[in-house]
Coordinates of C-alpha atoms in Angstrom, one line a residue:
M1305 CA 140.0 100.3 111.0
T1306 CA 139.3 101.7 114.5
R1307 CA 141.2 101.7 117.8
S1308 CA 138.2 102.3 120.0
Y1309 CA 134.7 100.9 120.0
K1310 CA 133.2 104.1 121.1
D1311 CA 133.1 105.6 117.7
W1312 CA 131.0 102.9 116.2
S1313 CA 128.2 105.2 115.3
S1314 CA 130.3 107.2 113.0
K1315 CA 131.1 104.1 111.1
L1316 CA 127.6 102.9 110.7
P1317 CA 126.7 104.8 107.5
F1318 CA 129.7 103.1 105.7
A1319 CA 128.6 99.7 106.9
L1320 CA 125.1 100.3 105.8
W1321 CA 126.3 101.6 102.4
A1322 CA 128.4 98.4 102.0
Y1323 CA 125.5 96.1 103.0
R1324 CA 123.0 97.7 100.6
T1325 CA 125.3 97.7 97.7
S1326 CA 126.7 94.2 98.1
V1327 CA 125.2 91.2 96.2
H1328 CA 123.5 88.9 98.6
I1329 CA 123.6 85.2 98.1
S1330 CA 120.1 84.6 99.0
T1331 CA 118.5 87.0 96.5
G1332 CA 121.3 87.2 93.8
A1333 CA 120.9 91.0 93.9
T1334 CA 121.7 94.1 96.0
P1335 CA 119.0 95.5 98.3
Y1336 CA 119.6 98.9 96.7
S1337 CA 118.8 97.6 93.2
L1338 CA 115.7 95.7 94.5
T1339 CA 114.4 99.0 96.1
Y1340 CA 115.4 101.6 93.4
G1341 CA 115.5 99.4 90.3
M1342 CA 119.1 100.3 89.4
E1343 CA 122.6 99.9 90.8
A1344 CA 124.0 102.5 93.1
V1345 CA 126.5 104.9 91.8
L1346 CA 129.6 104.3 93.9
P1347 CA 131.6 107.3 95.1
I1348 CA 134.7 106.3 93.2
E1349 CA 132.6 106.5 90.0
L1350 CA 132.2 110.2 90.6
K1351 CA 136.0 110.8 90.6
I1352 CA 136.9 108.2 88.0
P1353 CA 133.9 108.0 85.7
S1354 CA 132.9 104.4 84.7
L1355 CA 131.4 103.4 81.3
R1356 CA 128.0 103.5 82.8
I1357 CA 128.3 107.1 84.0
L1358 CA 129.9 108.4 80.8
M1359 CA 127.0 106.9 78.8
E1360 CA 124.5 108.5 81.1
S1361 CA 126.2 111.9 81.0
N1362 CA 125.9 112.0 77.2
L1363 CA 122.1 111.4 77.3
S1364 CA 119.6 114.3 77.2
E1365 CA 117.1 114.6 80.1
S1366 CA 114.2 113.1 78.1
E1367 CA 116.3 110.1 77.0
W1368 CA 117.4 109.5 80.5
A1369 CA 113.9 109.7 81.8
S1370 CA 112.7 107.2 79.2
I1371 CA 115.4 104.8 80.0
R1372 CA 114.7 105.2 83.7
H1373 CA 111.0 104.6 83.2
Q1374 CA 111.9 101.3 81.3
E1375 CA 114.0 100.2 84.2
L1376 CA 111.4 101.0 86.6
C1377 CA 108.9 98.8 84.5
L1378 CA 111.3 95.9 84.7
M1379 CA 111.7 96.3 88.5
D1380 CA 108.8 93.9 89.3
E1381 CA 110.4 91.3 87.1
K1382 CA 113.7 91.7 88.8
R1383 CA 112.0 91.5 92.3
L1384 CA 110.1 88.3 91.1
K1385 CA 113.5 86.8 89.9
A1386 CA 114.9 87.6 93.4
V1387 CA 111.9 85.7 95.0
Y1388 CA 112.7 82.7 92.8
H1389 CA 116.3 82.9 93.7
V1390 CA 115.4 83.0 97.5
Q1391 CA 113.2 80.0 97.2
D1392 CA 116.0 78.0 95.3
Y1393 CA 118.4 79.1 98.0
Q1394 CA 116.1 77.9 100.7
C1395 CA 115.8 74.5 99.1
R1396 CA 119.5 74.2 98.9
I1397 CA 119.9 75.1 102.6
E1398 CA 117.2 72.5 103.5
R1399 CA 118.9 69.7 101.4
A1400 CA 122.2 70.5 103.2
F1401 CA 120.6 70.5 106.5
N1402 CA 118.6 67.3 106.0
K1403 CA 121.9 65.4 104.9
K1404 CA 123.0 65.8 108.5
V1405 CA 119.9 65.0 110.3
R1406 CA 119.6 61.7 112.1
I1407 CA 116.0 60.6 112.5
R1408 CA 115.4 59.1 115.9
E1409 CA 112.3 57.2 116.8
L1410 CA 111.2 57.1 120.4
R1411 CA 109.7 54.1 121.9
E1412 CA 107.8 53.6 125.1
G1413 CA 110.3 53.3 127.9
D1414 CA 113.1 55.2 126.2
M1415 CA 114.7 57.9 128.6
V1416 CA 113.9 61.5 127.6
L1417 CA 114.4 64.9 129.3
R1418 CA 111.0 66.2 130.3
E1419 CA 110.5 69.9 130.8
S1420 CA 108.1 70.9 133.6

């Protein structure tokens, strides 16, 4: 992608765009959709219209506004679903961690490292 590490700042917007429009395992959604209540329009969709873009282009402004209002009303529900997804994800991570943990019991006389 790059031959020099000095131009990292010019690549940063592309990295941020990829991060914000990718589905995250922990939430099950994209950060963009949790912020704005809808999926982002990808740059390729402007050149080669997707079904979503074609459907939106045929709507009148009032129809589009009412659909957008409905999406915004459902945004709290979507965020709540993401919170439940995060809690479930944390439980799965905890179970995976706890499988590998060995419980040690210290008794008087055991040698331990003491930090002063």
